[in-house]
Every structure is written in structure tokens, then in C-alpha cells.
Coordinates of C-alpha atoms and ligand atoms in Angstrom, one line a residue:
X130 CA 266.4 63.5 48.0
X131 CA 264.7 67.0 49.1
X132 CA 263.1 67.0 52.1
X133 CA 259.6 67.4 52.6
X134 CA 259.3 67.0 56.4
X135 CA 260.8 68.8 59.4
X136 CA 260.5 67.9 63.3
X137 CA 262.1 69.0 66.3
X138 CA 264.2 66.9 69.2
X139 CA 262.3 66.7 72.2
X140 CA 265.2 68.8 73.8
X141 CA 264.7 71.9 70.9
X142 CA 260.8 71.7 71.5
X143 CA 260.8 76.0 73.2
X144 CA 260.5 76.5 76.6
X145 CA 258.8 79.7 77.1
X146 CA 255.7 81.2 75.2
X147 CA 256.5 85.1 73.1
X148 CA 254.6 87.9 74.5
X149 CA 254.7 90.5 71.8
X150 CA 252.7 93.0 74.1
X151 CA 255.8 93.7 75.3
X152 CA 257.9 94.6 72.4
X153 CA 254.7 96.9 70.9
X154 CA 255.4 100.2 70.3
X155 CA 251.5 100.9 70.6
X156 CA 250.0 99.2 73.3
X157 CA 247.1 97.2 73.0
X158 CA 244.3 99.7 74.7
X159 CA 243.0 98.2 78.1
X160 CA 239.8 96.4 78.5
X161 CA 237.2 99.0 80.4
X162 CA 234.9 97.6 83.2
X163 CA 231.4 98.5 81.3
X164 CA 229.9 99.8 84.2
X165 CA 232.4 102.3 85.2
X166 CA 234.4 102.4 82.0
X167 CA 237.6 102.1 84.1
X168 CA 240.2 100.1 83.3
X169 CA 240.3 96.6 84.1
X170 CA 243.0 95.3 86.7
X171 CA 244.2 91.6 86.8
X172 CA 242.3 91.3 89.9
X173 CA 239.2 92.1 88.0
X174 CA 239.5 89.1 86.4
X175 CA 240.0 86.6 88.8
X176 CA 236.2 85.9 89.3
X177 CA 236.0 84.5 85.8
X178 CA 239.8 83.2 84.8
X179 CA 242.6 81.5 86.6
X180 CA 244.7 83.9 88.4
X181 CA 247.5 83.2 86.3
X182 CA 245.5 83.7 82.8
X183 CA 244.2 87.0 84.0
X184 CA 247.8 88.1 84.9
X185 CA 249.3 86.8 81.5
X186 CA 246.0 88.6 79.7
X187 CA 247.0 92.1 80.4
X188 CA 250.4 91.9 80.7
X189 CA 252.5 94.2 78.8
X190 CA 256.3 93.8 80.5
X191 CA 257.3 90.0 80.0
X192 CA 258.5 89.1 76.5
X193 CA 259.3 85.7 77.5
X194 CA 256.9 83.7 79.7
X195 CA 257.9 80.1 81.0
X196 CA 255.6 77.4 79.9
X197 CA 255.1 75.2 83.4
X198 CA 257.0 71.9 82.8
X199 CA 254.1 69.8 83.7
X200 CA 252.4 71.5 80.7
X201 CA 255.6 70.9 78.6
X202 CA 255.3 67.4 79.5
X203 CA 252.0 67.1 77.9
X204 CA 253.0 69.2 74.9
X205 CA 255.4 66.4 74.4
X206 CA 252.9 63.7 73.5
X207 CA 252.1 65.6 70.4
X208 CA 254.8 68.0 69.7
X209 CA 256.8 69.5 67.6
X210 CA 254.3 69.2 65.2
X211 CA 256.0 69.1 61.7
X212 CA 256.6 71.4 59.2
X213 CA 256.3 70.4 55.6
X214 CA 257.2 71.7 52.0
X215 CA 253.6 71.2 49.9
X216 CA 255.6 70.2 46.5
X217 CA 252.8 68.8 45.3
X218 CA 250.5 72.0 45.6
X219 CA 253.3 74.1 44.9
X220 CA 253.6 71.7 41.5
X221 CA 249.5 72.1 40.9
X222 CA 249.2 75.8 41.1
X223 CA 253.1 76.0 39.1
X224 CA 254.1 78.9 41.1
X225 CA 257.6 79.6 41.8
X226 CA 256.6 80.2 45.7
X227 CA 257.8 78.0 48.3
X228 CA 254.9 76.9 50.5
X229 CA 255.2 75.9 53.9
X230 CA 252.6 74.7 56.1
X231 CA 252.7 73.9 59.8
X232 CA 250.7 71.2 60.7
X233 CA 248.9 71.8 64.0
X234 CA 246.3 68.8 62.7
X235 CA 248.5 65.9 64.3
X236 CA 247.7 65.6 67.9
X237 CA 244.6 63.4 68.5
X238 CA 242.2 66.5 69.1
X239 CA 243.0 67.5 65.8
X240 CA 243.6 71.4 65.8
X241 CA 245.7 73.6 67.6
X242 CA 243.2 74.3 70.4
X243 CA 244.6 71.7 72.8
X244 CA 248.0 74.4 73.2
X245 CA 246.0 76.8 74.8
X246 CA 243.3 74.0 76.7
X247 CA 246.3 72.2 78.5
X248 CA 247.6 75.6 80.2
X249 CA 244.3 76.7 80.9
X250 CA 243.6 73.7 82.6
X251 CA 246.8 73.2 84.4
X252 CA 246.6 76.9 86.0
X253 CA 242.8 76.0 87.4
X254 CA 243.9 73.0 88.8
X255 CA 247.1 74.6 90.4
X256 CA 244.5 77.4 91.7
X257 CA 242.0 74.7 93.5
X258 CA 239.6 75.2 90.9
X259 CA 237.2 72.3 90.4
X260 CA 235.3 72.8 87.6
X261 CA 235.9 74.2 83.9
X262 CA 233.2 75.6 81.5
X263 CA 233.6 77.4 78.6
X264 CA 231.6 77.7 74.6
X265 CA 232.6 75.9 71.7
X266 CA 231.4 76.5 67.9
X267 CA 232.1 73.6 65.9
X268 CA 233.2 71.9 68.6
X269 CA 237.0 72.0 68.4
X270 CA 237.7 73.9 71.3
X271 CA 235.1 72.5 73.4
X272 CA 236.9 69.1 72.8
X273 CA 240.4 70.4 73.4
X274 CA 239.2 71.4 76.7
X275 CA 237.4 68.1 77.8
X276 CA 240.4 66.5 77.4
X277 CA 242.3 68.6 78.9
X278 CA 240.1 69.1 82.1
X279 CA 240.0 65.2 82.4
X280 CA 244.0 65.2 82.2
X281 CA 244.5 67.9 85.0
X282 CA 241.5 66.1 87.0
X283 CA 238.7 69.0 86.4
X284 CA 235.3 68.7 85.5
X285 CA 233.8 70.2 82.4
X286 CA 230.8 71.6 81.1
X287 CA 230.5 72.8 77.6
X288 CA 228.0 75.0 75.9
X289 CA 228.1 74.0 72.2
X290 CA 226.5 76.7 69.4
X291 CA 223.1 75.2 68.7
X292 CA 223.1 74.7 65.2
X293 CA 227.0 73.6 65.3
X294 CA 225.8 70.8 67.4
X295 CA 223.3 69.4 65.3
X296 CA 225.5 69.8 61.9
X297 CA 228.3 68.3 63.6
X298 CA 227.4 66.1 66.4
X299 CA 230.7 64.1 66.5
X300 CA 232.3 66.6 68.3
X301 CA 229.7 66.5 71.2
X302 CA 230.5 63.0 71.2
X303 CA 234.1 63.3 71.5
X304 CA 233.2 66.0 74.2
X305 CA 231.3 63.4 76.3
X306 CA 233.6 60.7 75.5
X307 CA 236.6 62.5 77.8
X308 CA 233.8 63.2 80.3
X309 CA 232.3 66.8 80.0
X310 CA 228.7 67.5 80.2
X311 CA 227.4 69.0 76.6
X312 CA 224.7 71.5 76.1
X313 CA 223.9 73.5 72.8
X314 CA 223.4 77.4 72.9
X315 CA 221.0 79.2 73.3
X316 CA 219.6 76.4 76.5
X317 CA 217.2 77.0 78.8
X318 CA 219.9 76.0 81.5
X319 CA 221.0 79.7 81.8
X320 CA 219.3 82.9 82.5
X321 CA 221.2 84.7 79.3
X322 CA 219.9 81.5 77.2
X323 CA 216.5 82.0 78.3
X324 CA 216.4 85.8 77.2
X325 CA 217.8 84.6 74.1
X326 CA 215.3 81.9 73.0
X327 CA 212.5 84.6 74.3
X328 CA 213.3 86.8 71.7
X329 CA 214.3 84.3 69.2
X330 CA 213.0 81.0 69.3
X331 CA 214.7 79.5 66.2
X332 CA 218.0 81.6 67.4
X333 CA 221.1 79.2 65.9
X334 CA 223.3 80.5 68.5
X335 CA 226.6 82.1 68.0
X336 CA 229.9 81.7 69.7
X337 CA 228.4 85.3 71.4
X338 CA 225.2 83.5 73.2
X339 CA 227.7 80.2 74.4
X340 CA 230.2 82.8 75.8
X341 CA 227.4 84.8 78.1
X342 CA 226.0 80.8 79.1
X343 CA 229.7 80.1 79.9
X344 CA 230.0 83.1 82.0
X345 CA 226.6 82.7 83.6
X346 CA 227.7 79.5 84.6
X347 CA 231.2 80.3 85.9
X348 CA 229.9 83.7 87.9
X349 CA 227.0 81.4 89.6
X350 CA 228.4 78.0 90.4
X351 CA 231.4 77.7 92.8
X352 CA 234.7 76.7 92.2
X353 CA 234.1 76.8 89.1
X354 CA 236.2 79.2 86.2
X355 CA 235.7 80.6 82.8
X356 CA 238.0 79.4 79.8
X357 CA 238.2 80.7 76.5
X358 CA 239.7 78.6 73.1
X359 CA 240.4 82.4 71.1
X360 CA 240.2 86.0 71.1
X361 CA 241.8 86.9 74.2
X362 CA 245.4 87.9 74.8
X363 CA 246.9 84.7 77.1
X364 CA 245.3 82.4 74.5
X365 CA 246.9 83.7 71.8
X366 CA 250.1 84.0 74.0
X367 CA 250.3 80.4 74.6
X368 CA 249.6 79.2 70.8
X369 CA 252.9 81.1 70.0
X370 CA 254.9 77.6 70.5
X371 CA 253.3 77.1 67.2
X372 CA 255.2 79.8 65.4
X373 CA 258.4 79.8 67.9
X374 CA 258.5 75.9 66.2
X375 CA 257.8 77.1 63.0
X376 CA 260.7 79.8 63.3
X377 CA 263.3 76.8 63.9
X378 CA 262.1 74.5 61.4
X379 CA 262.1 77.0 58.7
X380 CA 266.0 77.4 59.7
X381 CA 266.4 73.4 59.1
X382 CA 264.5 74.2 55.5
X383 CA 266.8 76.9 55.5
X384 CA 265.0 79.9 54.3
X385 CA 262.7 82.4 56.2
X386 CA 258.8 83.1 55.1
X387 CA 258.2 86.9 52.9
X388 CA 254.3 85.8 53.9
X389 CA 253.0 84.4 56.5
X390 CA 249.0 83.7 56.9
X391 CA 246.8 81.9 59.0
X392 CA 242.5 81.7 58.8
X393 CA 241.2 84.0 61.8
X394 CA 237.8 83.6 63.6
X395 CA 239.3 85.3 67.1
X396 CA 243.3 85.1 66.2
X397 CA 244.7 82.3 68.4
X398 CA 246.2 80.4 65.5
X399 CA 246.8 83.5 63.3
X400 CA 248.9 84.9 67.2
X401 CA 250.4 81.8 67.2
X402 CA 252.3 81.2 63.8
X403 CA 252.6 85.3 63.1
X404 CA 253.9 86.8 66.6
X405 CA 257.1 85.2 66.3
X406 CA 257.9 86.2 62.9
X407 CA 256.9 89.6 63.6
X408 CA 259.0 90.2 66.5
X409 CA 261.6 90.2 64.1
X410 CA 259.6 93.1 61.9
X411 CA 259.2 95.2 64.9
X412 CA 263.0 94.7 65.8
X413 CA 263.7 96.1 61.8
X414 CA 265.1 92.8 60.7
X415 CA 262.2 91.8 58.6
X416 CA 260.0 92.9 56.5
X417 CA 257.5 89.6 56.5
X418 CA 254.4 90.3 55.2
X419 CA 251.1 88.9 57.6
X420 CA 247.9 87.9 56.3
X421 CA 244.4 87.2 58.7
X422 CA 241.7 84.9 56.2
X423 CA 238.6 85.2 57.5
X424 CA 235.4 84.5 55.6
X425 CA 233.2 87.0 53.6
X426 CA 230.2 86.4 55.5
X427 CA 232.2 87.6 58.8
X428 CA 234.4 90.1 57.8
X429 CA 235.2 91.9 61.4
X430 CA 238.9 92.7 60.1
X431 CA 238.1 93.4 56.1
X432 CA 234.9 95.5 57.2
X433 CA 234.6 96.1 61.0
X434 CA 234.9 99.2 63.0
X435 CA 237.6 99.4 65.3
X436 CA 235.6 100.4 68.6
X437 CA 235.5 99.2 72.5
X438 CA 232.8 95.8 72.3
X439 CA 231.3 93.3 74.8
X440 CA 233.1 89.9 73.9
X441 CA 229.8 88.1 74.2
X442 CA 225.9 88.6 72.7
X443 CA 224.8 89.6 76.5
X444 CA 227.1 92.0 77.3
X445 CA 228.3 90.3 80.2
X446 CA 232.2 90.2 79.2
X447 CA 234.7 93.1 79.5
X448 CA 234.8 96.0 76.9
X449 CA 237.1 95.2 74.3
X450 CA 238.9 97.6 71.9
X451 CA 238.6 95.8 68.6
X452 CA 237.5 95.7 65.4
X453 CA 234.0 94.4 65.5
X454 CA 230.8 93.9 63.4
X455 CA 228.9 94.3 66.8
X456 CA 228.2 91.9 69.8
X457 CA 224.5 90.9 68.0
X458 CA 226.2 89.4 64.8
X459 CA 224.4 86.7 63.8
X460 CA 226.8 85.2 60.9
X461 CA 225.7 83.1 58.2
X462 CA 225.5 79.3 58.7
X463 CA 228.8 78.6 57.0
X464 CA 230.7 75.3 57.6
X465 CA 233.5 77.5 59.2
X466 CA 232.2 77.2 62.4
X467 CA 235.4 78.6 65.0
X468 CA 235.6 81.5 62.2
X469 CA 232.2 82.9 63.2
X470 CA 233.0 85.2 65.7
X471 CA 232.0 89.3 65.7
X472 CA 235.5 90.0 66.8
X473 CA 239.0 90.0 66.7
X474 CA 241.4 90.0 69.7
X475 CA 242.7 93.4 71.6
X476 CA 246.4 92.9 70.3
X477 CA 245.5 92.0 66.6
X478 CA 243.3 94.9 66.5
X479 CA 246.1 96.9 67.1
X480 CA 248.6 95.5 64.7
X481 CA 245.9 95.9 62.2
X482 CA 245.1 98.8 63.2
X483 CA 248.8 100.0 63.1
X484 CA 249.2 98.3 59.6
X485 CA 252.0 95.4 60.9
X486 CA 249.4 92.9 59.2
X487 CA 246.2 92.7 56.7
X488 CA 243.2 90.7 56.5
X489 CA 241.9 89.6 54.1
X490 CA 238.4 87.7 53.2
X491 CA 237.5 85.0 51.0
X492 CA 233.9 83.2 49.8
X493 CA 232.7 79.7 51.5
X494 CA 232.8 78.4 47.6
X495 CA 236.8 79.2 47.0
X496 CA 237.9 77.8 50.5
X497 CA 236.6 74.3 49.4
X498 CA 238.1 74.6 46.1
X499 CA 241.1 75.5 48.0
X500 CA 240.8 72.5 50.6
X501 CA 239.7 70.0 48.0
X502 CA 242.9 70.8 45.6
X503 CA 245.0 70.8 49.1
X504 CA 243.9 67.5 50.0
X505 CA 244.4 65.7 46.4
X506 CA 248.1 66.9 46.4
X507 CA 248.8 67.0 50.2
X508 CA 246.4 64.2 51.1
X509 CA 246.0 65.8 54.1
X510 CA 241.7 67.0 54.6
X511 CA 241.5 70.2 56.4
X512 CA 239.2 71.6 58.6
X513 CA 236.8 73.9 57.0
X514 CA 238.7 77.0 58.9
X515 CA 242.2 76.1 57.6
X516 CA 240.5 75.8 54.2
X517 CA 240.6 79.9 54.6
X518 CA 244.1 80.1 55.0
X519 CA 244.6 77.6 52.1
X520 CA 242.7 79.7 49.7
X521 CA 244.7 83.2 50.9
X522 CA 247.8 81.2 50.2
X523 CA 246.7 79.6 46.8
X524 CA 246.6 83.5 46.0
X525 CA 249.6 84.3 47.1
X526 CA 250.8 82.0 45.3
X527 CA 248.7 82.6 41.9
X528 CA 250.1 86.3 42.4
X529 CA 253.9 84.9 42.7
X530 CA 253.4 82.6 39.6
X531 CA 252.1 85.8 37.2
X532 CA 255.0 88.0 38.8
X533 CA 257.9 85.3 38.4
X534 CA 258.7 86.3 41.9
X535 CA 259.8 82.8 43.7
X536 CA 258.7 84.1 47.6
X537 CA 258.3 81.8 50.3
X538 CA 254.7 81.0 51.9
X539 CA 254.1 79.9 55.0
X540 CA 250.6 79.3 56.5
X541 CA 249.2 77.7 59.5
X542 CA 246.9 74.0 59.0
X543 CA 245.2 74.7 62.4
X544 CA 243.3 71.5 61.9
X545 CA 242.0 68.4 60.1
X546 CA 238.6 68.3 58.5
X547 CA 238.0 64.3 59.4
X548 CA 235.0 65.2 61.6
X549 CA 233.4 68.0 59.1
X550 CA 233.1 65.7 55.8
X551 CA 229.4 66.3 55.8
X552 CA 230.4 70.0 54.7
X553 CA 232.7 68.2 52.1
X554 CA 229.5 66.4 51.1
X555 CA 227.6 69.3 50.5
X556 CA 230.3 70.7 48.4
X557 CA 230.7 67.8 46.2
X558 CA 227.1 68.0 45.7
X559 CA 227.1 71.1 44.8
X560 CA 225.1 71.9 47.7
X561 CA 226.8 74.8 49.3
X562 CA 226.8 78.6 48.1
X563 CA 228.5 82.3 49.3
X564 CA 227.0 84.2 51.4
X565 CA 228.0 88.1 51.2
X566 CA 226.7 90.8 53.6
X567 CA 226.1 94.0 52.4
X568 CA 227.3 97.4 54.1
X569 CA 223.5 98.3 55.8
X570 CA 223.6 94.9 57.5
X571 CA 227.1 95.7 59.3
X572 CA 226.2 99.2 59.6
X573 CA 222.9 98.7 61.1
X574 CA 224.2 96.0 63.4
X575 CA 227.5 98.1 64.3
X576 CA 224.4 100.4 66.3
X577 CA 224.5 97.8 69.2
X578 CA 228.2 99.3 69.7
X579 CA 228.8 101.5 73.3
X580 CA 229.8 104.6 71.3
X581 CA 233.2 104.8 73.6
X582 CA 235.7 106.3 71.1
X583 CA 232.8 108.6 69.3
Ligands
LIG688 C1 238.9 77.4 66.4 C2 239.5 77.2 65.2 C3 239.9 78.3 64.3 C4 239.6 79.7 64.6 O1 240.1 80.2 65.8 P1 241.3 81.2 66.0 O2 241.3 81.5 67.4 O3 241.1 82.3 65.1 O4 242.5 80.4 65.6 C5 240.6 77.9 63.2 N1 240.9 76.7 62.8 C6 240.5 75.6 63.6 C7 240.8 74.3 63.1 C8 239.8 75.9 64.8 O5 239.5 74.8 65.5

């Protein structure tokens, strides 16, 4: 019988997270202090992060970075997290691709967010840290970490984009099930909020106005550190257990991916199942090709400006090089909700920017298609983000079916749509639509850019 399914031992589960800053030939540019427009030092950080995220951030040396065993021993519960063939989509679409997925959907949070939440939360606690805050958009993250803070013995308080909240109030739920307090952003709880409601009283919120509430919160309250689900550079280091997993399983299936893709809102899952297939392009072994789906109504990679950018809608983060539709992007109200973010992480940037990978972005109405047709051959519902990465494989495939060419696909499922079916509702009903922006909206908002690179 052919198999469908692969899993790793508990003993060939890796030990040590990839660092692919340090095999880049270009360097990701260094975050600038936006006062002095200096570069940032570790120590820099250490108000906001854990010591040991702040280190891991801007480090360029260490290829290999151990993952503490007490984290291991929580990755444990839930991973490896399998592998699997998708004969039956492969059958649907008759395309001569092989498609892989990697199923980060298993573990009882139901995305890959809780890889990145546990080590977050195990550093804090080894620091003395007491308390834990952080922004969420449709809540995954935000869940992730209230479990995670409850395992490691931290508090948590979460600030939840405002209109994610009320679409999707199971997550919140969730949130205060482990034990974290929940507000939605913009609040009046913060100073940052209050300017925001002030000039906008019907302001949704963005993942940009939780991150400077977040912040707010961390800088004022003691004891108490930042945490962050994407974007930057130690959270995308410590999803690449999804792809190191990925790289041995697709040995069992024996054969290695021509195209790997993932959906992108700040990178962490796209990092995690790309970086370690493309330390082998960067050694000259491979010649994989990587694809970033984001959605047309947020198209930072597809459409941004590669420039230096606050991480947040208050300007209160770091200058980032990235490429960026502008701190103030106010995204449509798509179902996506982690993919509506102005930015995309330091190091992506630069591969992007260096051509080691492409983005590529794709309507609200062709992700459903794509997750609907997914889950009546895979029976497996997936979370409005991962529908993205479903629809930029579907094309791959579509492509490999009119070439004749039989390449093998392999995207991330970065979660399970369970707690978003009133977005599959909506669909059915014919209820949802596309939203495109046009080129004077990005330009006019890319003016709230510091000019640092003219
Ligand atoms: C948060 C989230 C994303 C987007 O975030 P990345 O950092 O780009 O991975 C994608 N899929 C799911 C299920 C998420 O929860």
C-alpha cells in the first residue's frame, strides 16, 4: 500500500533550531534605534524581550542553536507533526505534482504558533520574568501564548485586534480559558490606544495598534516582557523545527520538494518550513524554488517598498529594514486575520530582496475555493491563512498539470480553520468578496515611511 503519512521517533524529533542568518551571504541590515538611527545592540533589547530572544534576534554567527530540553520536552506532547502525501487533491486537480503538506494543525492550539510561544515563555520564566503580554489578530497567537505562559507559570495579558475579537470570539475564550486577561485593540487601557480611538473612533485595529498596546504595557508595568507570535528574527528561528522535520520526513517519502510555499502575514511559518530547505540552495546543492502567499488586499512582498519601518502603528518598536506598505496600513477586513500585517520580517526581506524566494498574492475569493476543495479531498478544514498557501499550491500544481512536468510540492498547513467556520459560512453564502488596493492607496500610505534609504 502507498503511504500517505509520515512521523518521526521521539528520539529523531531535531534538537537544535537553523539560523540561516549565519550562512547569508547578504546580511539582514540591522534594526536602527529611531531616535538616533544607530544600530540596535542586544542589550537594547532587553527592556522589551527576554535576554535570550534579544540575543538569538540579531544574531548572525550560530548556525545551529540548541532548543533548551525543558522546551523539547514540551514539543514532545505534540510533535513531530506529520507529513502527508494529499493523493486525493493531487487526484482532483489531476496534476502530475506530488504534494506534500506539513501539518502544523495537530497540537491542541491548532497552528504552529505554540513552537515559538513555548520558548518565548520558557526564556521569561528562566529570566525571573513574571508577566507576559503580547497582540494577537485572529487570536491564534494570542492563544499559543496563554497556554504557554500558564505552562511555564507566567501571567498573561493579551491585546486582541478589535474587530478580530468580535468576528471570532472563541479565541478570546480559549485565551481566558488557560488564564490570560483579554482586551481588544485599540482600548482605552493604554496611552497608544487612547490616541488611536481619538483620531478614529470606529478604528478596527490592526496587528500595528495591539503591538504599540503590547509595548506600552511591557515598558510601563514591571516584570513584565514583550512577546511577539511573527515578524521578528528569533520567532522565525524557532519555527524552523517545522521545516528541519519536514526535511527528514520527505527523506522517508523519499524525494526532496522543487517548491516549497507557505502563506505569509509576518514570515514565521513561511521561516519555518523554507529556511531549512534553503540552506541547501545557498550551499549550491539545490535549486528549490520558495514561494511567500500573502493576500491581495496586503500585499507588502508583491507590492511594498523595501525601506527601514516602525514594526507597530505608533512608532514605538525598532526601525526595521523591510518591505512594507507603511506602519498606518489599515488592511481590509478579510477573514485572514494573522496575514494582516504591513510587514515582512528583516531576514525575508532580504532573501526577497536578493531573489532566493518570491511572493506571490492571491484574492480572499480563490483561497476559499482552495480550502473548501482541500477539505473535501483531505478532510482536513484549514485556517483561513493556510487557505493562501493552498491556493499558491493548487497553482503550482495547475501549472505542473498543463506542462506535464511531475515536480514535487510541498507547502506548510500552519493551522486548522475549526474556530473560523463563520468565515466558511459567509463563503458558502456567497457572502464574501475581493478586496484589491490600488497603487495611490499604497503609495499615499508608503508617505508615513522615515525616508532612511532615500
Ligand atoms: C499567525 C498565523 C499565520 C501568519 O503568521 P506568519 O508569521 O506569517 O506565519 C498563518 N497561519 C496561521 C494559522 C496563523 O495562526
Amino acid at each position: 500500500m502507498r503511504q500517505k503519512k509520515f512521523i518521526l521517533q521521539e528520539n529523531e524529533i531535531p534538537t537544535q533550531w537553523y539560523n540561516i542568518q549565519a550562512d547569508m551571504v547578504n546580511k539582514p541590515m540591522p534594526p536602527l534605534n529611531p531616535g538616533t538611527k544607530e544600530p540596535l545592540k542586544a542589550e537594547d533589547l532587553f527592556p522589551i524581550f527576554a535576554e535570550e530572544c534579544a540575543r538569538q534576534e540579531l544574531d548572525q554567527e550560530h548556525r545551529w542553536i540548541d532548543i533548551p530540553e525543558e522546551v523539547l520536552e514540551k514539543y514532545r506532547f505534540y510533535r513531530s507533526t506529520p507529513l502527508v502525501r494529499a493523493y486525493e487533491l493531487e487526484k482532483a486537480l489531476d496534476t502530475p505534482a506530488h504534494i506534500y503538506f506539513k501539518n502544523e494543525s495537530t497540537n491542541p492550539l491548532g497552528s504552529h504558533k505554540i513552537n515559538s510561544a513555548l520558548p518565548q515563555c520558557y526564556y521569561c520564566k528562566q529570566e525571573g520574568v513574571t508577566n507576559v503580554t503580547t497582540e494577537t489578530g485572529a487570536g491564534q497567537w494570542g492563544a499559543a501564548l496563554s497556554y504557554a505562559a500558564k505552562v511555564f507559570g507566567l501571567e498573561a495579558a493579551v491585546y486582541q485586534v478589535k474587530i478580530s475579537l468580535q468576528q471570532k470570539p472563541y479565541r478570546s475564550i480559549m485565551m481566558r480559558t488557560f488564564g490570560a486577561a483579554v482586551e481588544g485593540s485599540p482600548s482605552m487601557s493604554t496611552r497608544a490606544g487612547k490616541d488611536i480611538i481619538t483620531a478614529d473612533p470606529t478604528h478596527p485595529g490592526s496587528l500595528g495598534t495591539a503591538i504599540s498596546e503590547a509595548i506600552e504595557l511591557a515598558m510601563t508595568t514591571p516584570n513584565c516582557k514583550y512577546t511577539l507570535g511573527s515578524v521578528l528574527s528569533h520567532v522565525s528561528l524557532h519555527q524552523t523545527i517545522i521545516g528541519l522535520e519536514a526535511e527528514k520526513q520527505m527523506e522517508m517519502a523519499g524525494e526532496y520538494p522543487d517548491i516549497v510555499i507557505a502563506c505569509f502575514g509576518g514570515g514565521s511559518n513561511f521561516s519555518g518550513i523554507a529556511y531549512p530547505f534553503m540552506r541547501h540552495n545557498l550551499s549550491g546543492e539545490k535549486n528549490t524554488t520558495f514561494i511567500a502567499a500573502e493576500p491581495n488586499s496586503c500585499p507588502k512582498l508583491t507590492r511594498g517598498k523595501f525601506e527601514y519601518d516602525f514594526g507597530d502603528a505608533s512608532g514605538y518598536t525598532p526601525l526595521l529594514p523591510m518591505y512594507t506598505l507603511g506602519h498606518n496600513f489599515k488592511p481590509a477586513n478579510i477573514h485572514a486575520g494573522g496575514l494582516r500585517y504591513h510587514g515582512a520580517g528583516t531576514i525575508v526581506s532580504q532573501l526577497l530582496k536578493d531573489g532566493l524566494m518570491q511572493g506571490v498574492d492571491i484574492p480572499q475569493l480563490e483561497t476559499f475555493e482552495a480550502g473548501i476543495l482541500f477539505s473535501r479531498t483531505e478532510g482536513i478544514i484549514p485556517a483561513p491563512e493556510s487557505c493562501h498557501a493552498i491556493a499558491a499550491a493548487i497553482r503550482e500544481a495547475k501549472k505542473c498539470k498543463e506542462s506535464g512536468e511531475q515536480k514535487t510540492i510541498l507547502f506548510n498547513l500552519s493551522g486548522h480553520g475549526l474556530i473560523d467556520m463563520t468565515a466558511y459560512d459567509q463563503y458558502l453564502n456567497g457572502d464574501l468578496r475581493n478586496y484589491t488596493i490600488t497603487d495611490e492607496e499604497i503609495q499615499s500610505n508608503l508617505e508615513s515611511v522615515p525616508k532612511i534609504l532615500g
